[in-house]
Coordinates of C-alpha atoms in Angstrom, one line a residue:
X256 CA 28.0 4.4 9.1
X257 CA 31.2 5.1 11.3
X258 CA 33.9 2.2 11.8
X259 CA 33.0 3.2 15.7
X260 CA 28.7 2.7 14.9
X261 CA 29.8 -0.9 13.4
X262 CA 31.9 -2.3 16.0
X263 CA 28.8 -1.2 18.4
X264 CA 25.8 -2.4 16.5
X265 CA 27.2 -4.9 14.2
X266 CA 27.3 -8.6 15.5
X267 CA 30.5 -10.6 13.9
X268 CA 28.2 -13.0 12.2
X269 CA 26.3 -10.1 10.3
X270 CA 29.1 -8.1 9.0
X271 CA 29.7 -9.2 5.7
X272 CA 25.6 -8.6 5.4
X273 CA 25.8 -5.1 6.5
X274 CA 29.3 -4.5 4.7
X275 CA 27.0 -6.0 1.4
X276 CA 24.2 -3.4 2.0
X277 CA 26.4 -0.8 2.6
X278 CA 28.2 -1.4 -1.0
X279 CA 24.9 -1.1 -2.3
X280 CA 24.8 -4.7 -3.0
X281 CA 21.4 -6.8 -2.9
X282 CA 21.3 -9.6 -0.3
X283 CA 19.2 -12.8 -0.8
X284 CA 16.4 -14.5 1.0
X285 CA 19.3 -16.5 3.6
X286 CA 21.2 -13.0 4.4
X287 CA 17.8 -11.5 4.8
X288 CA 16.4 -14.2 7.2
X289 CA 19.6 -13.5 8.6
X290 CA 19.4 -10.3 8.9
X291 CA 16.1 -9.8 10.8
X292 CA 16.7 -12.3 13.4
X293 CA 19.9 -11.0 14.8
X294 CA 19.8 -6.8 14.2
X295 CA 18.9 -4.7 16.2
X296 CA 16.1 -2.5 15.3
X297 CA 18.3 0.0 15.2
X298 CA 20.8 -1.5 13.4
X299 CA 18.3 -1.8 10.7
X300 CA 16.9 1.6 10.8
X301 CA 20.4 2.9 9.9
X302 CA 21.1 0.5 7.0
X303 CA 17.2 1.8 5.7
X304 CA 17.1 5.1 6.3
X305 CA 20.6 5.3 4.4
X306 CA 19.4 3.5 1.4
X307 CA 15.9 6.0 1.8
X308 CA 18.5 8.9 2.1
X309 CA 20.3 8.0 -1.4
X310 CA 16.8 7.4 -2.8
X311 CA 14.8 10.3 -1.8
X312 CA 17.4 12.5 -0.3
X313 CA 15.8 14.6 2.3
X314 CA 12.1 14.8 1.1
X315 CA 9.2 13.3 3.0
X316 CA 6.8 12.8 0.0
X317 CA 2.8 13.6 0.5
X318 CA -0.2 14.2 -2.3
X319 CA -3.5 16.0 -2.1
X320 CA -6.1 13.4 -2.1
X321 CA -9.3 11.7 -1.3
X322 CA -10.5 7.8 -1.3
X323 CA -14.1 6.8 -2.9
X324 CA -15.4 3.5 -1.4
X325 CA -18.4 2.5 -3.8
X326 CA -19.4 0.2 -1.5
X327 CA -19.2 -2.0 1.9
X328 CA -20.9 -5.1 -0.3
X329 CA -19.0 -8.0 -1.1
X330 CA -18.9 -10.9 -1.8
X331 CA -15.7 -11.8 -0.5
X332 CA -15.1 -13.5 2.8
X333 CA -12.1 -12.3 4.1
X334 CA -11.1 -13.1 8.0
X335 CA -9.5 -10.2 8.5
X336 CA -12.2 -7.7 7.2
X337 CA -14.2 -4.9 9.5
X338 CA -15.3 -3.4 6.3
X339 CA -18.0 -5.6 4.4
X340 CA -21.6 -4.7 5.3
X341 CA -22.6 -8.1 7.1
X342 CA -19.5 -7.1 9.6
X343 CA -20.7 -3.3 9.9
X344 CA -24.5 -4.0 9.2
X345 CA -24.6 -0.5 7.6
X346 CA -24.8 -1.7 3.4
X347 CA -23.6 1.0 1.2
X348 CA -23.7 1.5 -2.9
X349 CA -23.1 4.8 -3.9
X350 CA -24.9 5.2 -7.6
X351 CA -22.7 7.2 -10.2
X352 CA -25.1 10.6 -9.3
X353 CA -23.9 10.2 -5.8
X354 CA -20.0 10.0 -7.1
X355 CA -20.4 12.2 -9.1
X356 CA -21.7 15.0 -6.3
X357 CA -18.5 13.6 -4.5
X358 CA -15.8 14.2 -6.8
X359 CA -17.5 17.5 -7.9
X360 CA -17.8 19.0 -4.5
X361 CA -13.9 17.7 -3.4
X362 CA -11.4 20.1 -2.6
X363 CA -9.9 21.4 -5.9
X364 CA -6.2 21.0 -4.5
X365 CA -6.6 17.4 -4.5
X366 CA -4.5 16.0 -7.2
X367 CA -5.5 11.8 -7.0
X368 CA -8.9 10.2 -6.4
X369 CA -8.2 6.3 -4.6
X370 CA -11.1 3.9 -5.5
X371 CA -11.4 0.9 -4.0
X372 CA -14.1 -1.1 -2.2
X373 CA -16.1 -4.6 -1.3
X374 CA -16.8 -6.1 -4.6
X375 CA -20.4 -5.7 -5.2
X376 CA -22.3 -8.8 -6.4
X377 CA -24.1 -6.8 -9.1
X378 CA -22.2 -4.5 -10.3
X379 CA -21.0 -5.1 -14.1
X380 CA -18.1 -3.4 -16.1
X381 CA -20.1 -1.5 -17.4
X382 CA -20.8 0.4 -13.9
X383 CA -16.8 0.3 -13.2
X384 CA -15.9 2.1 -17.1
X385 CA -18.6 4.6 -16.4
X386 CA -17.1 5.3 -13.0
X387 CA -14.1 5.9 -14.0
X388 CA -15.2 7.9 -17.5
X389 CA -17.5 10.5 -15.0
X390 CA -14.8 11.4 -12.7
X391 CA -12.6 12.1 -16.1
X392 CA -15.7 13.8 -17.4
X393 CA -15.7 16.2 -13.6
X394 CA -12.1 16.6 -13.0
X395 CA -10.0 15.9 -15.8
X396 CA -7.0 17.1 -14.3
X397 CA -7.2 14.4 -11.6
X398 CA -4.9 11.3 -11.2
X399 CA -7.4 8.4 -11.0
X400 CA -5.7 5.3 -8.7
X401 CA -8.9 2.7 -9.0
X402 CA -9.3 -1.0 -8.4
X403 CA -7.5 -3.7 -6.5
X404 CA -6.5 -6.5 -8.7
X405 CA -8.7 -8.8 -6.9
X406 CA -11.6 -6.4 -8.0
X407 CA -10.3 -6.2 -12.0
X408 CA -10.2 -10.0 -11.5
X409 CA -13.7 -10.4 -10.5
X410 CA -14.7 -7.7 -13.1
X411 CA -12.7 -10.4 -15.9
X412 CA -14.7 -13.1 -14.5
X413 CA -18.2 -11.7 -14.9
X414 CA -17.4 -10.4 -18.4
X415 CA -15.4 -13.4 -19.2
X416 CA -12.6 -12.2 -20.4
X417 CA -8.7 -11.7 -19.4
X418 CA -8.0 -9.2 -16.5
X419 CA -5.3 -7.5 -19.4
X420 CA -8.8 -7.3 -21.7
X421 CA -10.5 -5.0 -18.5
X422 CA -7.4 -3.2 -18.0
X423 CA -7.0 -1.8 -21.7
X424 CA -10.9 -0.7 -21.4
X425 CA -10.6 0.9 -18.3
X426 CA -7.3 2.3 -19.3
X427 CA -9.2 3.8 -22.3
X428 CA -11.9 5.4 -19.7
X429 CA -9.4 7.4 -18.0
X430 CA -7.5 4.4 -15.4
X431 CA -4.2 5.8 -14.8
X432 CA -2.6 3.6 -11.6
X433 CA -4.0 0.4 -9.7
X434 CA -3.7 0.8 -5.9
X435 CA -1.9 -1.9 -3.9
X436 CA -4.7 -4.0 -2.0
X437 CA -5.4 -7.7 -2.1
X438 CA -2.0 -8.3 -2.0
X439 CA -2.4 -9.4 2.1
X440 CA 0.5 -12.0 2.1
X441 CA 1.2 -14.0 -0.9
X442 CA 1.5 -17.7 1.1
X443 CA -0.9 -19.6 -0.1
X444 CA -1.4 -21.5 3.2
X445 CA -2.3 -18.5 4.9
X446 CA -4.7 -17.2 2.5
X447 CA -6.5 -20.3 2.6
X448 CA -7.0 -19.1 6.3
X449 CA -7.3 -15.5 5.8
X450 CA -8.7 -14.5 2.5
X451 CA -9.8 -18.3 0.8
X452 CA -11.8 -17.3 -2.1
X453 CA -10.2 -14.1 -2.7
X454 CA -7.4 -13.9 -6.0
X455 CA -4.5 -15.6 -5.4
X456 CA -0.8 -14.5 -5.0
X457 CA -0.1 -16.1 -8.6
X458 CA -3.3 -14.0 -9.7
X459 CA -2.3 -10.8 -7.8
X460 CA 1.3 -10.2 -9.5
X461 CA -0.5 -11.5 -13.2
X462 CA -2.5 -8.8 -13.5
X463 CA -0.1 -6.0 -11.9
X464 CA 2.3 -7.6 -14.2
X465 CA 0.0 -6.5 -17.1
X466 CA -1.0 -3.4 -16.0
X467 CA 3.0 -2.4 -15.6
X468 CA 3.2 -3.8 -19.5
X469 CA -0.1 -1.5 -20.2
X470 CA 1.7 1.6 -18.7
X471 CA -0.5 1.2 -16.0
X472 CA 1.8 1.9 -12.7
X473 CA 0.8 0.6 -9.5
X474 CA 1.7 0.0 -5.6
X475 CA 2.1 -3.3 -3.6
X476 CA 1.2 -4.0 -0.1
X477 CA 1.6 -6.9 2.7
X478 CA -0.5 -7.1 5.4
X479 CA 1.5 -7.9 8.3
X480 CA 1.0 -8.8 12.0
X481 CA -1.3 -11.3 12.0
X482 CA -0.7 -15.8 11.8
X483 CA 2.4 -15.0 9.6
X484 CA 6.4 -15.3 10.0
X485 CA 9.3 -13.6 9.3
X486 CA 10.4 -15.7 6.5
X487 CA 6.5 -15.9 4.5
X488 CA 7.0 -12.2 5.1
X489 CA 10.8 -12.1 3.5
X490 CA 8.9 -14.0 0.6
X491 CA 6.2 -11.7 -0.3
X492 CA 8.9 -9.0 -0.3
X493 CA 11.2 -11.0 -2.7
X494 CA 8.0 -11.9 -5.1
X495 CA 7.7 -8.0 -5.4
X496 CA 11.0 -7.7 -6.0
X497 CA 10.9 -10.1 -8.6
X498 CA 8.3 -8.5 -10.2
X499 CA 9.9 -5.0 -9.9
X500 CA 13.0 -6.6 -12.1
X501 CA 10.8 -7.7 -15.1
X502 CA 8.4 -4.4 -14.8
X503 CA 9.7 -1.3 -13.2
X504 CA 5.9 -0.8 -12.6
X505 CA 5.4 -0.4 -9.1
X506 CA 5.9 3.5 -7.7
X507 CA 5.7 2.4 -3.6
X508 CA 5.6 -0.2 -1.1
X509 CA 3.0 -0.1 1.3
X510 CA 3.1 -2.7 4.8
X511 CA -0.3 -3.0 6.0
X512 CA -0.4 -3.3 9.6
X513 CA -3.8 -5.5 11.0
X514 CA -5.8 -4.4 12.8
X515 CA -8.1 -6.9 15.3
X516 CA -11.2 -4.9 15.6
X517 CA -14.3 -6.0 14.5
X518 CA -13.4 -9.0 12.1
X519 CA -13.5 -12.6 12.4
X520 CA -9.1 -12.6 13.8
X521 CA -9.8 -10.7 16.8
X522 CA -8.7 -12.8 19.1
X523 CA -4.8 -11.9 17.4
X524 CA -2.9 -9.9 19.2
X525 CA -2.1 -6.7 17.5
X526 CA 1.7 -6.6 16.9
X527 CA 4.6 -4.1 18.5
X528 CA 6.0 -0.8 17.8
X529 CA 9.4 -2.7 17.1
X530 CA 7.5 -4.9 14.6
X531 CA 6.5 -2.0 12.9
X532 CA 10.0 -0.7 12.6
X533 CA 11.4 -3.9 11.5
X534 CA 8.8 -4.6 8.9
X535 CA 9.3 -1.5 7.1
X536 CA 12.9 -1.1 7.5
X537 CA 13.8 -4.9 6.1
X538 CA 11.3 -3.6 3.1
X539 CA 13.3 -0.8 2.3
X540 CA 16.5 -2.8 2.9
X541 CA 15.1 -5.6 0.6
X542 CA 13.5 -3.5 -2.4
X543 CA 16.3 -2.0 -3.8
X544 CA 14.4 -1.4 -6.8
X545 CA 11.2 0.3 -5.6
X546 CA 11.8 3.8 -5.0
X547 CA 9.3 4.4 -2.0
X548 CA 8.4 2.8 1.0
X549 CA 4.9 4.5 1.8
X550 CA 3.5 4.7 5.6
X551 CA -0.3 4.6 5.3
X552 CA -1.3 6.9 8.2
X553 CA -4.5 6.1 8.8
X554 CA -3.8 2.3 9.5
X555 CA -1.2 3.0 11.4
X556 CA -1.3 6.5 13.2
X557 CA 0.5 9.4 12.8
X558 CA 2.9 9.3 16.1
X559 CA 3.9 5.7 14.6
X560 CA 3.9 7.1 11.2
X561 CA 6.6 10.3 12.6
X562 CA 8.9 7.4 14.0
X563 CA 8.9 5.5 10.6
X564 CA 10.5 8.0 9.3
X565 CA 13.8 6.8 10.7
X566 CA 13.4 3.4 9.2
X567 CA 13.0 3.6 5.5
X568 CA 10.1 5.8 5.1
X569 CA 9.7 8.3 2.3
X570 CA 6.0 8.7 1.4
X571 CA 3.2 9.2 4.2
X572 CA 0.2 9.3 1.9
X573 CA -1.8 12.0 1.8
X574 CA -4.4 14.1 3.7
X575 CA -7.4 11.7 2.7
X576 CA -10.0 14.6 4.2
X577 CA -11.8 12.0 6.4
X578 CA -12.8 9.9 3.3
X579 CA -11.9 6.5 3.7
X580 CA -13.3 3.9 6.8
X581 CA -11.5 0.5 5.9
X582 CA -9.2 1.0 8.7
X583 CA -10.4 3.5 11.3
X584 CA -13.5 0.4 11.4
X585 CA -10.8 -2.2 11.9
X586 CA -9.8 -0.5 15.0
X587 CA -7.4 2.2 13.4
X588 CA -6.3 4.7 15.9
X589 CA -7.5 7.7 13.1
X590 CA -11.2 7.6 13.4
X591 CA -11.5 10.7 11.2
X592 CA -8.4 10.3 9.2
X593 CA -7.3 14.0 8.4
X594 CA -3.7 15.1 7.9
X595 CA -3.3 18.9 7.3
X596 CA -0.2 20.2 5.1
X597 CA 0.6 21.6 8.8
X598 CA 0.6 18.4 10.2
X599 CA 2.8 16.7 7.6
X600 CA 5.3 19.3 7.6
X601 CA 5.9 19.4 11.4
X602 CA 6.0 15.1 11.0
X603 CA 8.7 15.8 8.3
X604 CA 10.7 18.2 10.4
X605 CA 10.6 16.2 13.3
X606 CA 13.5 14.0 12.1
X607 CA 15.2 16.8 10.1
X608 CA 13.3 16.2 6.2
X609 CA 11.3 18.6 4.4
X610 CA 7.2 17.5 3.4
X611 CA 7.0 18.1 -0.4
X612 CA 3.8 17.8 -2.0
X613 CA 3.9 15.6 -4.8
X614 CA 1.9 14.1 -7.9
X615 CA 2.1 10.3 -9.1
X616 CA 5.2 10.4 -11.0
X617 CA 6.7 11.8 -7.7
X618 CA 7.7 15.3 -9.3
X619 CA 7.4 18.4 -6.5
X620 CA 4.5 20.5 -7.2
X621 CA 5.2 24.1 -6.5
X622 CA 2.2 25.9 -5.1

């Protein structure tokens, strides 16, 4: 940033902040409460989209993939769901036959298979190893990202035994990463209204904490935009952070915009473009020790997905081929979510960054 940008964008009152995240120094909760209150949105997108730049240089990371849902049944409550069956009325359970036609008949340049879902009321470990053990069985060569925590909790509970216990047997079966979801945001009042009998934040980070210590990498989320406020949202971001010093174990950082469709917190107005901005540029300012900051297209859309781009944004998923309907249900404006290699190439050039096709470990794969 020039001498000339700072004396234009910088109040007096935030410039040892800035001059801090320039340095490459982290800044605490106070200078980040700071921080979002009196930037400018664009202040912040060029104080993240430097930090991104010395990260990921000019790459726009993207994967090959497709999402299996298992099913819409569960028996979690969660306020701001438009995916569980009672909501959609339409009950789903896909048996292992009817994965296993899925992941045979998937496009063969898909590289990861996303699993995640309502958890069922009847379904044992047993169903969840075997899941996992066909799709190894089918596509060896795939990257297998399966189960939120707060399913490998309920999976624990049933077979009463410690969440690390299910991880090393579904390790064993093929597991490779956990996805990011349950997370939602980690203050407990909130859940209590949002998500009441759902895993805990304390519960969340344990078991993601013993996945990291398993080799098991995974993502974190927040969902954002709905009764929470800028500092409950600076604390979710710090207990990643947190994490990420004691593990190293989480690849990306994925905000989760609501959505007010359908679900039980539709009365909440949606939140702004410039809320969008802020929450994933103050994430990439904050989490100096995650790598990426993923935009997930399909919640968000891809014109809002292009613009993020300028505020911290590496990752933009993947192509997803139409196979996944938590958020398009939820009132997503991708109601078929495709993204073509096309797509995400004309998105990356559109603020001067080059889409590279990646696998988990974020290495370029060279077609």
């Amino acid at each position: 940033m020039t001498e000339e940008l700072k004396k234009m964008l910088v109040p007096d009152e935030l410039s040892a902040v800035v001059e801090k995240i320039l340095q490459g120094n982290r800044i605490n909760r106070e200078e980040a409460l700071q921080l979002i209150k009196i930037a400018s949105p664009g202040l912040l997108g060029l104080l993240a989209d430097k930090i991104r730049s010395e990260k990921n240089g000019a790459y726009v990371w993207y994967v090959h993939n497709f999402h299996i849902e298992p099913t819409n049944i569960c028996i979690h409550r969660c306020k701001f769901c438009a995916f569980r069956s009672e909501i959609t009325g339409d009950a789903w359970e896909l048996s292992l036959e009817e994965i296993r036609e899925i992941v045979s008949n998937a496009d063969r340049s898909a590289g990861e298979v996303h699993i995640t879902g309502g958890v069922h009321p009847d379904r044992d470990l047993e169903y969840y190893i075997r899941l996992i053990r066909l799709i190894r069985e089918v596509r060896p060569d795939l990257h297998i990202k399966a189960y939120s925590a707060v399913e490998i909790d309920d999976m624990a509970q049933r077979a009463g035994v410690t969440p690390r216990e299910i991880l090393v047997q579904l390790k064993e079966a093929g597991l490779d990463a956990l996805p990011g979801g349950g997370a939602e945001i980690f203050a407990p009042e909130l859940r209590k209204v949002i998500c009441p009998d759902k895993t805990d934040a304390a519960g969340y980070l344990a078991i993601h904490r013993d996945a990291h210590k398993l080799g098991i990498f995974s993502n974190a989320t927040m969902l954002y935009g709905h009764f929470e406020n800028w500092e409950q949202r600076i604390d979710h971001i710090l207990k990643v952070r947190d994490l990420q010093d004691e593990t190293g174990g989480f690849k990306a950082f994925i905000p989760l915009k609501f959505r007010r469709m359908n679900n039980s917190m539709s009365e909440i107005e949606e939140g702004s473009l410039v809320d969008d901005l802020r929450v994933f540029a103050i994430s990439r300012i904050l989490l100096d020790n995650v790598d990426h900051i993923k935009a997930y297209w399909p919640m968000l859309g891809k014109s809002v997905t292009g613009l993020l781009l300028g505020f911290g944004v590496d990752d933009i998923d993947g192509t997803i081929n139409d196979s996944t309907q938590i958020y398009s249900r939820a009132g997503a404006e991708e109601k078929n979510p495709v993204m073509t290699v096309t797509e995400f190439e004309a998105m990356s050039a559109g603020q001067g960054r080059k889409a590279v096709l990646r696998n988990a470990d974020y290495q370029e794969i060279v077609l």
